[in-house]
XYZ file of C-alpha atoms in Angstrom:
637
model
C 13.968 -49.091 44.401
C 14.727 -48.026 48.075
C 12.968 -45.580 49.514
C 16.918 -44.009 51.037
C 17.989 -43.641 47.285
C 19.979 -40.317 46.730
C 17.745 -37.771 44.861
C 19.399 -37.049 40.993
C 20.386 -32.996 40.814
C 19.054 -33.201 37.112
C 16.409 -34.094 34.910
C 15.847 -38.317 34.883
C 15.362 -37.622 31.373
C 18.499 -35.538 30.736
C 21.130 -37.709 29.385
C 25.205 -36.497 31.258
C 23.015 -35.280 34.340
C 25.168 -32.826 36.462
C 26.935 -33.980 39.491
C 25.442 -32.658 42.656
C 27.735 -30.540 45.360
C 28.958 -31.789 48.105
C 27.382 -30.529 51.066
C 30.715 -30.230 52.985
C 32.582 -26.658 52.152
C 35.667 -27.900 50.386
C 39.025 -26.843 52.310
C 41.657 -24.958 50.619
C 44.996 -26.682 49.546
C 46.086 -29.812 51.719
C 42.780 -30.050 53.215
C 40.889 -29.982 49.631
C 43.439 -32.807 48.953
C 42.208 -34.913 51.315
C 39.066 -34.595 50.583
C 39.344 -35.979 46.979
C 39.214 -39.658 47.532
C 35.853 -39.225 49.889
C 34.241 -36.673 47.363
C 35.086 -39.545 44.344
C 33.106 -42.244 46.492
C 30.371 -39.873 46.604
C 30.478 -39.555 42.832
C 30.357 -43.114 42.559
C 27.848 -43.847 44.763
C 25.821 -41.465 43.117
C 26.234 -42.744 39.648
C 25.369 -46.473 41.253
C 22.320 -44.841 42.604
C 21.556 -43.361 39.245
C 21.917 -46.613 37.255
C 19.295 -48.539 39.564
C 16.797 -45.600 39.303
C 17.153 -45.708 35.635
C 17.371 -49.721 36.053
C 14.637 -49.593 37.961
C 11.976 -46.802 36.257
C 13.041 -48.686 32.995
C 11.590 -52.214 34.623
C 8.572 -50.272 35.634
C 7.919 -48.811 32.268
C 7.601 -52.481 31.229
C 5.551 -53.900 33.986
C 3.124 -50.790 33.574
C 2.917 -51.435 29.705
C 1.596 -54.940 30.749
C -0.725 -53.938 33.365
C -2.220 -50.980 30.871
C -2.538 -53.891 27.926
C -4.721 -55.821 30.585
C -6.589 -52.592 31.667
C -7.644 -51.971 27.626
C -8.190 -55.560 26.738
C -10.305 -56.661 30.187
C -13.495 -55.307 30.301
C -13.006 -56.015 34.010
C -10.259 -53.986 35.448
C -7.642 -56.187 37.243
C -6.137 -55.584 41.318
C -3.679 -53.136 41.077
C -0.370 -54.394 41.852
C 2.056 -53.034 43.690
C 4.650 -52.016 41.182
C 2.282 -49.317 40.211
C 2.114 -47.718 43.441
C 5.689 -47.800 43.183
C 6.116 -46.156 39.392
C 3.743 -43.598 40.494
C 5.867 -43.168 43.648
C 8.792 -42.727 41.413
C 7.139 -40.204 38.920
C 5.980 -37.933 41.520
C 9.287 -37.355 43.142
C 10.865 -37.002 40.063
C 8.251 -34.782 38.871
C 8.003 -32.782 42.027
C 12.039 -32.287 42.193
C 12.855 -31.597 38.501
C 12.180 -30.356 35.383
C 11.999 -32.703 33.199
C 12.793 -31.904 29.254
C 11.891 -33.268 25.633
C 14.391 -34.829 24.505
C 15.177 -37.127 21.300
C 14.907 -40.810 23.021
C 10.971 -39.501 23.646
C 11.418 -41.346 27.225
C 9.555 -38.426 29.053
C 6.948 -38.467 26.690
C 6.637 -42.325 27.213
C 6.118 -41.866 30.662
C 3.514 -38.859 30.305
C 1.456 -41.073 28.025
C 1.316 -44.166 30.562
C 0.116 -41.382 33.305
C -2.625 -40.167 31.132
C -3.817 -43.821 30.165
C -3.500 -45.036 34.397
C -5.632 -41.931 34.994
C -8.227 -42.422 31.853
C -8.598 -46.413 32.942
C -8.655 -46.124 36.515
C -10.781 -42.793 36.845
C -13.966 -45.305 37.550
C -12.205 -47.747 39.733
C -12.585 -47.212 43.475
C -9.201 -46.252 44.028
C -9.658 -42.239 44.854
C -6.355 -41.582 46.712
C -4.412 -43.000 43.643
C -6.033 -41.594 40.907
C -5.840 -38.225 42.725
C -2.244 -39.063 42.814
C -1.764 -39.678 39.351
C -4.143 -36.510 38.591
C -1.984 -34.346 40.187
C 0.986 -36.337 38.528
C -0.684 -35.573 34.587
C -1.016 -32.305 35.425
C 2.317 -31.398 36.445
C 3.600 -33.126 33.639
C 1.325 -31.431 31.291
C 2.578 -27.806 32.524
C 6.004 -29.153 31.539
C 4.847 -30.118 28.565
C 3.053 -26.657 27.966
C 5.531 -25.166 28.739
C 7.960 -26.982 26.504
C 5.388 -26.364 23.520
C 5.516 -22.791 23.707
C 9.147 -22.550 24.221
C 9.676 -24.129 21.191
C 6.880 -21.855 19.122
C 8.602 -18.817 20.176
C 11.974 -19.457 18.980
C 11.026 -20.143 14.630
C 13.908 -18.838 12.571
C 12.551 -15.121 11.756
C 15.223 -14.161 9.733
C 14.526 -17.050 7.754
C 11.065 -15.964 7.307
C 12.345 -12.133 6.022
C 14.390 -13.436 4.138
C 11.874 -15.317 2.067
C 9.553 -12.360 2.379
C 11.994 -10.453 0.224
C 12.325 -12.962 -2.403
C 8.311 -13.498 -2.569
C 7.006 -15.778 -4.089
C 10.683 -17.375 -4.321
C 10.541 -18.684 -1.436
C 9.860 -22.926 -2.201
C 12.878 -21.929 -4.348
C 14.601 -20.266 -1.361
C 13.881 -23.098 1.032
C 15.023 -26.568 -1.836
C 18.305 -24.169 -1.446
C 18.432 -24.930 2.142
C 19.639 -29.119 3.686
C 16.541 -27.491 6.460
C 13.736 -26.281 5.129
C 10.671 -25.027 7.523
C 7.702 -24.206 8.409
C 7.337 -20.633 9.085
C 10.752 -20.844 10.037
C 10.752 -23.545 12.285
C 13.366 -26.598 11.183
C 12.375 -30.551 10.410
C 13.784 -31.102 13.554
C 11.464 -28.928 15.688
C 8.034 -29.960 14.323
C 7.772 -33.553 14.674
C 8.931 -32.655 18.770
C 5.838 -30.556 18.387
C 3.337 -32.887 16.948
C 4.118 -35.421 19.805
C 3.829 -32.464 22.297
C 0.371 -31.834 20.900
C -1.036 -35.585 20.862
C -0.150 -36.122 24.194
C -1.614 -32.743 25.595
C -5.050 -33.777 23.441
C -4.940 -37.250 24.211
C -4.627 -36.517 27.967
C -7.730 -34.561 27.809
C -5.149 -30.606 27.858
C -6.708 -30.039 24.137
C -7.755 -26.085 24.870
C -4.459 -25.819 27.181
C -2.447 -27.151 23.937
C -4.091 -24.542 21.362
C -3.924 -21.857 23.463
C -0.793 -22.050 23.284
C -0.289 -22.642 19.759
C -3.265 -19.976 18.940
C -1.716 -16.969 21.275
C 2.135 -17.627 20.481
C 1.897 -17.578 16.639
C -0.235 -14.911 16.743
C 1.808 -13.095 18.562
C 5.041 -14.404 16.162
C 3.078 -12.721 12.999
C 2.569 -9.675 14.418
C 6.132 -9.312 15.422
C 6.798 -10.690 11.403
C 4.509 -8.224 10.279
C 6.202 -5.309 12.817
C 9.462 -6.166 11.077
C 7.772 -5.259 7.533
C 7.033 -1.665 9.624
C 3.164 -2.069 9.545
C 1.201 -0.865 12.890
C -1.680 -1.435 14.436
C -4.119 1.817 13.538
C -7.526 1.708 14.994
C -9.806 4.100 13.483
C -10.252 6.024 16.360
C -6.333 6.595 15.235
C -6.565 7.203 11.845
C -8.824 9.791 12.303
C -6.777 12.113 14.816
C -3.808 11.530 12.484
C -2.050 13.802 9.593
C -2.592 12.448 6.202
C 1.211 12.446 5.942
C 1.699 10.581 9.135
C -1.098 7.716 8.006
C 0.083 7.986 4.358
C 3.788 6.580 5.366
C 1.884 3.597 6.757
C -0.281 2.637 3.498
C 3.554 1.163 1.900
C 4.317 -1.247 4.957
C 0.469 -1.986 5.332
C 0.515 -3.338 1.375
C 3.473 -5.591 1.830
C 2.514 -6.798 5.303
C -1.467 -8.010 3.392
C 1.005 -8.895 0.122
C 2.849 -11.351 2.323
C 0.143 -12.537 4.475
C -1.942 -13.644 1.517
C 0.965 -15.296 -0.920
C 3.157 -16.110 2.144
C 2.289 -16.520 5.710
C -1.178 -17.558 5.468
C -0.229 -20.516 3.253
C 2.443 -21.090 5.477
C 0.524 -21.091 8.617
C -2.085 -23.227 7.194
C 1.199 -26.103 6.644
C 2.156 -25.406 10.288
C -0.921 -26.229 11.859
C -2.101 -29.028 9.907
C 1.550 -30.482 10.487
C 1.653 -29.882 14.506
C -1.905 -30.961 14.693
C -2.109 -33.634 12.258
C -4.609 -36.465 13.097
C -6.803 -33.951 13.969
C -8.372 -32.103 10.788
C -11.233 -30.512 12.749
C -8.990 -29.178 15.410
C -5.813 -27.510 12.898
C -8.905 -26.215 10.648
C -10.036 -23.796 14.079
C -6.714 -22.829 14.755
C -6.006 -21.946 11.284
C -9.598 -20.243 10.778
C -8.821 -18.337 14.419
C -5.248 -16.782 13.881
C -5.959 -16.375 10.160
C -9.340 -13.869 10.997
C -7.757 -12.169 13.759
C -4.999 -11.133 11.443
C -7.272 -10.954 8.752
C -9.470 -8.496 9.998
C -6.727 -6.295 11.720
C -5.064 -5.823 8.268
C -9.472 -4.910 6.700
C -9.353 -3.017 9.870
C -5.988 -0.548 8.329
C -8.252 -0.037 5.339
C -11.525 0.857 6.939
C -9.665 3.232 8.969
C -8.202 4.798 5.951
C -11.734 4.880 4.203
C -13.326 7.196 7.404
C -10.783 9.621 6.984
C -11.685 13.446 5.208
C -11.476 12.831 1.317
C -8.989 15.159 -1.033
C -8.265 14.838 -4.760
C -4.445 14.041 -3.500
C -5.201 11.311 -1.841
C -6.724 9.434 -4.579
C -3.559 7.190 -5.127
C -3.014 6.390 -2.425
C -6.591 4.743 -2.500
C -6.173 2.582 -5.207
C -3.135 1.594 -4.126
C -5.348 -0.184 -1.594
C -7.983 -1.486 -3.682
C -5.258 -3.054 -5.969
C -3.845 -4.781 -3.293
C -6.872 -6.143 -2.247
C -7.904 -7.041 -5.955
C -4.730 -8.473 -7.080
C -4.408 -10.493 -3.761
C -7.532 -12.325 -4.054
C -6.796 -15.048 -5.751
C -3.929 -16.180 -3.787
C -6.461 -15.844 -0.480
C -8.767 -18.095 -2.494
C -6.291 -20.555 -2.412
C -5.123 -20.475 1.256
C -8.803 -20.027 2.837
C -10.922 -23.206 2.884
C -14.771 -22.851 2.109
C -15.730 -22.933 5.357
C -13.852 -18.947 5.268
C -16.652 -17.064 3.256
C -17.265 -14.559 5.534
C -13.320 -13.230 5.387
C -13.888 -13.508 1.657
C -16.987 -10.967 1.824
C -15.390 -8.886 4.195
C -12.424 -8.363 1.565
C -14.935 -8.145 -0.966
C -17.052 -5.121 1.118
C -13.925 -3.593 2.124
C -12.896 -3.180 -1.324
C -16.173 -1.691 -2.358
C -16.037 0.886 0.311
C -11.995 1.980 -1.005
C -13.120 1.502 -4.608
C -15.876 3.638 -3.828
C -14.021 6.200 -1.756
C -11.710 6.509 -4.656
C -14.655 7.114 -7.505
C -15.938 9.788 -4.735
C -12.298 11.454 -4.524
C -11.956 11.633 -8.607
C -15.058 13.082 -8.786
C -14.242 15.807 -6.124
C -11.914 16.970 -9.110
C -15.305 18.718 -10.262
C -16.025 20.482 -7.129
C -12.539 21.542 -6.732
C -12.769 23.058 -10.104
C -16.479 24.783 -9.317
C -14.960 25.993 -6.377
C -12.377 28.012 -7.714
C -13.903 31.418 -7.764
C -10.761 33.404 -8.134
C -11.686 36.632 -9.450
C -8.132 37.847 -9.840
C -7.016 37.251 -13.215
C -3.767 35.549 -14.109
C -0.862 38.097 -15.150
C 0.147 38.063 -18.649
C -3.187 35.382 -19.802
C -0.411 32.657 -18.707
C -1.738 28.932 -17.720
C -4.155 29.181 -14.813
C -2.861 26.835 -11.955
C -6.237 25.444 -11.750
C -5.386 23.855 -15.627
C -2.004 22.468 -14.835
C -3.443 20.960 -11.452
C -6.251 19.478 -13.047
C -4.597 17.886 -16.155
C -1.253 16.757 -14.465
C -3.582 15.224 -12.012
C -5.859 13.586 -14.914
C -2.398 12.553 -16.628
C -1.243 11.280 -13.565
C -4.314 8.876 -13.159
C -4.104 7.693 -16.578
C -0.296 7.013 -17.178
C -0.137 5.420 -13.895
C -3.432 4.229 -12.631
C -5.981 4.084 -16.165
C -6.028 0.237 -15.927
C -7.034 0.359 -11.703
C -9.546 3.371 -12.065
C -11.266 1.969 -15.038
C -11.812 -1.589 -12.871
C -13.160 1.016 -9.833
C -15.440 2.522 -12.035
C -16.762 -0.165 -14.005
C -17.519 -2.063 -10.922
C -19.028 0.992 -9.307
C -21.618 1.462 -12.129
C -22.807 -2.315 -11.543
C -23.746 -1.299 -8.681
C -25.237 2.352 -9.641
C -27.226 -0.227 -12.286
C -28.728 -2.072 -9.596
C -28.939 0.796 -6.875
C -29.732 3.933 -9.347
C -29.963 6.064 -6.223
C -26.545 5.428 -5.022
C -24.150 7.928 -7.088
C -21.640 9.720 -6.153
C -22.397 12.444 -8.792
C -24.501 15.277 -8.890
C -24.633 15.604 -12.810
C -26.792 12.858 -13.727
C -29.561 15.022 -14.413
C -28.022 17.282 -16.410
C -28.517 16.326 -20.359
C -24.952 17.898 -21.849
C -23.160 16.324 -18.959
C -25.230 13.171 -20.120
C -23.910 13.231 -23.669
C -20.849 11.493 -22.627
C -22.780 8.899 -21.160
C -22.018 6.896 -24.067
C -23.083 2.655 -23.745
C -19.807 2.165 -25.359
C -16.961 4.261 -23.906
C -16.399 3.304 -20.271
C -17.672 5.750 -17.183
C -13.920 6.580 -16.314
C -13.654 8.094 -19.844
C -16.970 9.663 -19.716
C -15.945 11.331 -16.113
C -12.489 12.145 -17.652
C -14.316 13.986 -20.208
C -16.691 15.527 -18.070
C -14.243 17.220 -16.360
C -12.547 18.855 -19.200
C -15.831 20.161 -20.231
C -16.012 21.614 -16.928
C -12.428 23.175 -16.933
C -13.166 24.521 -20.153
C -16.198 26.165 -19.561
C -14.976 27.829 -15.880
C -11.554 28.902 -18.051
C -14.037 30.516 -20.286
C -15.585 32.237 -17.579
C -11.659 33.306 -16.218
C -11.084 34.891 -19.874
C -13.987 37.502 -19.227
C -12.062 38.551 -16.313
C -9.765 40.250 -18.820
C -10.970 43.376 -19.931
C -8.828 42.866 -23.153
C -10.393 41.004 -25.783
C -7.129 39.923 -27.249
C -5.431 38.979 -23.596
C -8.495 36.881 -23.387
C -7.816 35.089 -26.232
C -4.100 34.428 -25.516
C -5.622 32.927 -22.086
C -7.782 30.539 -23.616
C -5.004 29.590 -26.400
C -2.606 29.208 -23.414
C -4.774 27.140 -21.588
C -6.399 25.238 -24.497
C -2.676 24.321 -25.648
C -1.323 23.066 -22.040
C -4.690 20.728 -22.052
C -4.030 19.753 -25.420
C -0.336 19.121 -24.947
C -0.952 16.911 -22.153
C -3.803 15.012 -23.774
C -1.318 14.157 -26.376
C 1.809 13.417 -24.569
C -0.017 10.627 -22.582
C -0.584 7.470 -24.830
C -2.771 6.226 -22.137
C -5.086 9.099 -22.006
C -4.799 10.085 -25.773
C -6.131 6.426 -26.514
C -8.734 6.545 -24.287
C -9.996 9.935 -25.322
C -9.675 9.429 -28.849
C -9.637 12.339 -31.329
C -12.866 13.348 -31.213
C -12.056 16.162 -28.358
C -8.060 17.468 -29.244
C -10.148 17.996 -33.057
C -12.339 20.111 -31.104
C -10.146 22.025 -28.790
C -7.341 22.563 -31.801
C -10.775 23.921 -33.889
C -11.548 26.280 -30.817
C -7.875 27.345 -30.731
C -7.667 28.354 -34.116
C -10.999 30.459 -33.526
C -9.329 32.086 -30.843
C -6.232 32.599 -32.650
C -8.040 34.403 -35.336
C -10.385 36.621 -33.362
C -7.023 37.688 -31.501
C -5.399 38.709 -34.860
C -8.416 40.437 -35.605
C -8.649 42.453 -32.228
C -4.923 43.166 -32.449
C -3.436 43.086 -36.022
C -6.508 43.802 -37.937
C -7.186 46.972 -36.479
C -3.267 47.911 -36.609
C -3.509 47.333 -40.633
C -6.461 49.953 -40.794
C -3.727 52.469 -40.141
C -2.174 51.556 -43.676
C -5.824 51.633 -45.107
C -5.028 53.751 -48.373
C -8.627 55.014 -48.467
C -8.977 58.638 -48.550
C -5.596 59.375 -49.445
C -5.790 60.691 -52.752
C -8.087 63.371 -53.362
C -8.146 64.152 -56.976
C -5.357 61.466 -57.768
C -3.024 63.687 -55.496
C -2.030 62.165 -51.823
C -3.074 64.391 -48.827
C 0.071 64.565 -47.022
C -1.798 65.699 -43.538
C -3.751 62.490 -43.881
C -0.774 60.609 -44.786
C 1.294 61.704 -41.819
C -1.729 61.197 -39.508
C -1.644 57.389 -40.470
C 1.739 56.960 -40.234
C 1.495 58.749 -36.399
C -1.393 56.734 -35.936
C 0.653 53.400 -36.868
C 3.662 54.348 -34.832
C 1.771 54.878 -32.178
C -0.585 51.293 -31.990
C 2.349 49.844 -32.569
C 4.082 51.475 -30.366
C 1.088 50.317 -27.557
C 0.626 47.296 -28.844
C 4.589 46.010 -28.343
C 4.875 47.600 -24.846
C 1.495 46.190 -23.877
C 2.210 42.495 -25.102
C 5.771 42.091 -24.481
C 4.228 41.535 -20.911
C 1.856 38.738 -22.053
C 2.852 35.193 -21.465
C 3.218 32.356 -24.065
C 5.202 30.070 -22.624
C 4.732 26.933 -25.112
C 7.495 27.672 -27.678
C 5.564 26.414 -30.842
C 2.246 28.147 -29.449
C 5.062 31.667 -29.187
C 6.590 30.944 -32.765
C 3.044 30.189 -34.491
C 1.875 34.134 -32.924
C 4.632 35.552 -34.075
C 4.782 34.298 -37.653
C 1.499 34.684 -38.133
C 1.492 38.304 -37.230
C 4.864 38.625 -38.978
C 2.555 37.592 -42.192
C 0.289 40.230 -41.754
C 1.687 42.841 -40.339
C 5.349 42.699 -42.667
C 4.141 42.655 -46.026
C 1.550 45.295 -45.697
C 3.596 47.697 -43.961
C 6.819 47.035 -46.504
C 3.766 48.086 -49.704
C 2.248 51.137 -47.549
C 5.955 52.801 -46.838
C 7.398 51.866 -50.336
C 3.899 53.418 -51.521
C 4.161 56.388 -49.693
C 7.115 57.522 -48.249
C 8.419 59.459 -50.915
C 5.600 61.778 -50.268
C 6.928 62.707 -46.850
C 9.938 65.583 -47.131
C 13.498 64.037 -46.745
C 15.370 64.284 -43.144
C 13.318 65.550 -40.090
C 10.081 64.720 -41.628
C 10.599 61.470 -42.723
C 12.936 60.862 -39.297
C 9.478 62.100 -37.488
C 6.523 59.851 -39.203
C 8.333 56.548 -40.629
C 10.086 55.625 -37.565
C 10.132 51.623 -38.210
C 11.765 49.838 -41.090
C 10.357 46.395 -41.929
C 13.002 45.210 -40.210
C 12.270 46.705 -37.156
C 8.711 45.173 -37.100
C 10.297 41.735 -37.115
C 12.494 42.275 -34.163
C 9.980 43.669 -31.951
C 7.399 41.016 -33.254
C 10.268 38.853 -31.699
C 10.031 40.651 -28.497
C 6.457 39.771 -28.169
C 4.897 37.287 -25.380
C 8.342 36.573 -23.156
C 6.427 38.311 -20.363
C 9.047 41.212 -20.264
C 8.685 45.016 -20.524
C 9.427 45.791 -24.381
C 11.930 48.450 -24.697
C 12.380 49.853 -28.104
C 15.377 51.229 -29.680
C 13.862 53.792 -32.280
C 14.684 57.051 -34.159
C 13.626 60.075 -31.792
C 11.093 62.323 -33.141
């Protein structure tokens, strides 16, 4: 080739390469015109000039595939002919006025890997300006070829890769839909150019240049995947300066971004880099084990932050939301991570721990917030204390949603209370009637469960002595005792787990508190109609008569304005007060005034003592426990 040889405006290795400009300013019009048959010689002559370089780099190709052959196959190295002074000649200034590109017919890559085997056989002949030559030569070519690597990592097919997040574990399904499947969204057509990229950067001694690359761009291309699922980067530093509310909105995107991770792009990755870097099983397996443990431990990283945070009962979900993630997921990371990744393995399995344990800690705060609640005030009417309905929505809310999780928590917490008995997160374990649920064959969530119902039933039996009302006490515990019971039953979950043995209790206690309410209330009422000392030498004493009737009329009276402002607000709790006291009360008064009130003078007398017909009774028995003032419509006096 002659050293006079027109430059190419393009890539030698670009096929159509662009014509170059004239260096003349073109004229406008006529003159233009006449330029046209000189500017068409130029073309020509440049595509004559273009044919012999490619004539001529094509020749040298050859000759240098013979002279490397010798250089393998000698063990003394050969003269160095002149035709390689030449192809180097012709590299450089290609090289060092171009850009060269991949492209299909592999010829750049051809002519990178004869560069790197001159350099690699001639590095111990005695030839030093040359091999500097063809040193500076690789390395050029290998910053193309860097370059080109990375370009083509950081253009995969994302919305491929959502797009098969959303369908899950659908996704080999997703992809035999497809004439192109990928790898992590990159096509067929993209990873063999890849592979060849990579064995010539390793074979010409760019190995940590070449996975670099590869390490820092898909690292970079899952945390963009993973920003697209809406998870962030929290540090713990963070986490703790943060709102629960604010950090709670990040626990959803955080469990699908370690969901997809461990049954998607983990797998994935591990395809990719075995793929690009296949040949070289020792080399993929570092890449994989680096970019897999950053990511990893960024995602461990969420959760630890999560764990430091202050602990509330409402935060509980939220918790083993985590560790069911991270227990679910398992498996699939067992078959992604080779055995050489046991420490990510115990970091899961230590992170989970530390949520699992977090969690048994937060469920057993339900005791403290119930010891803490030293209200003195007590509740209007003896309604449902809020501390009840907090406490057993909450325990229903565990069981019907999470029984299955918290049981697995606890179970696996009291292996390791068994084998570190100083490590529990209770303070009851000394305490022989907490103990008694400690039974070898009900499991400790069912034993905490019940644990805290004894303690909600013995602080709302410390609330009832608020009342100064025996009876209001009473309707306070039935209240209460119903709305645990109620909710006990109306959750299979927790119903099966707590058997019978405590609603046969608490229904035993309610009826004892039903009665000793009758008796406080009713009973005494009926001692008004007590026919004892009425007759006095088988006559009736009408002063003592009229006194009971007042004396009736008047409990009554008390009783109806004073419990028309109680509360009963479970209907079949309401209707079995009422009929019960409509049993007691009913009958005996109908006998006493069908007994008696022909002793009392028609008209303003009787108007004055009897002023409630049986009937009466009923309807303001009805009244009774709508939390409303009573008003009765009644005969003046």
């Amino acid at each position: 080739m002659e050293e006079n040889h027109k430059p190419a405006t393009s890539s030698s290795f670009k096929k159509g390469d662009d014509k170059e400009e004239s260096s003349e300013v073109e004229k406008p019009d006529k003159e233009t015109k006449s330029e046209q048959p000189q500017s068409q010689d130029i073309d020509d002559k440049e595509k004559e000039e273009r044919a012999g370089i490619k004539h001529t780099l094509q020749k040298s190709y050859d000759d240098i595939e013979t002279f490397l052959s010798k250089l393998e196959n000698d063990a003394e190295a050969p003269d160095i002919p002149d035709f390689v002074h030449k192809y180097v000649d012709l590299v450089e200034k290609k090289l060092s006025k171009h850009e060269p590109l991949f492209h299909d017919d592999g010829s750049f890559l051809k002519v990178v890997d004869q560069i790197s085997r001159l350099y690699k056989h001639l590095s111990d002949s005695d030839k030093a300006p040359l091999i500097n030559r063809i040193g500076q030569i690789q390395q050029q070519a290998m910053c193309y070829l860097e370059d080109e690597f990375r370009s083509l990592l950081e253009e995969p097919d994302l919305k491929q890769e959502v797009v098969a997040d959303q369908h899950g574990e659908d996704q080999s399904t997703l992809d035999q839909s497809k004439e192109e499947s990928n790898f992590s969204g990159y096509s067929y057509q993209v990873i063999p150019k890849l592979n060849k990229i990579a064995k010539e950067m390793i074979f010409g001694g760019y190995e940590s240049e070449c996975c670099e690359a590869y390490m820092v761009t898909r690292r970079n291309i899952i945390d963009e995947t993973l920003n697209k699922l809406g998870y962030e980067k929290i540090s713990i530093d963070e986490a703790q300066k943060m709102q629960w509310e604010a950090l709670e909105k990040n626990i959803p995107p955080w469990i699908k971004a370690f969901k997809q991770c461990t049954k998607v792009y983990f797998s994935n990755e591990c395809r990719l880099v075995e793929t690009v870097f296949s040949g070289y099983p020792s080399l993929s397996t570092n890449l994989f084990s680096n970019i897999v443990r950053g990511v990893f431990l960024q995602l461990l990283n969420f959760v630890e932050a999560v764990a430091t945070i202050k602990r509330s009962t409402e935060k509980l979900f939220k918790f083993l939301d985590i560790y069911d993630t991270l227990r679910d997921n398992l498996s699939s990371l067992d078959g992604v991570l080779p055995k050489w990744a046991e420490e990510l393995r115990n970091e899961m399995t230590t992170t989970r721990c530390r949520i699992g344990e977090m969690a048994i800690f937060i469920f057993c705060d339900l005791e403290n917030a119930i010891k803490s609640d030293t209200e003195k005030t007590p509740v209007p009417g003896g309604a449902v204390h809020p501390l009840t309905r907090y406490t057993m929505n909450y325990l229903k809310y565990a069981c019907d949603e999470y029984k299955e999780t918290i049981e697995k928590v606890f179970k696996d917490h009291s292996k390791i209370e068994r084998a570190n008995s100083t490590n529990k997160p209770r303070s009851y374990e000394g305490d022989s009637e907490r103990n008694k649920y400690d039974d070898e064959n009900q499991s400790p969530f069912v034993g905490q469960v019940l644990r805290i119902l004894d303690l909600l039933d013995s602080a709302l039996e410390a609330k009832s002595k608020l009342y100064k009302d025996i009876a209001l006490s009473c309707i306070f515990m039935m209240n209460n005792g119903r709305y645990m019971l109620q909710k006990i039953k109306s959750s299979a979950e927790i119903h099966q787990a707590m058997k019978d043995t405590w609603c046969r209790k608490t229904s035993s206690d309610l009826r004892n508190y039903h009665q000793t309410y009758k008796r406080e209330t009713w009973m005494k009422l009926l001692g008004c109609l007590n026919v004892e000392g009425l007759n006095v030498n088988g006559k009736v004493v009408k002063p003592v008569l009229k006194e009971r009737f007042k004396s009736f009329n008047a409990m009554f009276d008390d009783i109806h304005r004073t419990q028309s402002l109680w509360v009963v607000n479970d209907k079949q709790l309401q209707s079995e007060l009422r009929v019960s006291i409509s049993a007691i009360v009913i009958p005996a008064y109908r006998s006493f005034l069908a007994r008696f009130s022909g002793y009392l003078d028609p008209g303003r007398q009787t108007e004055k003592y009897i002023k409630f017909q049986p009937e009466d009774i009923e309807t303001f028995i009805d009244d009774l426990f709508d939390g409303n003032s009573g008003s009765m419509s009644r005969k003046k006096p």
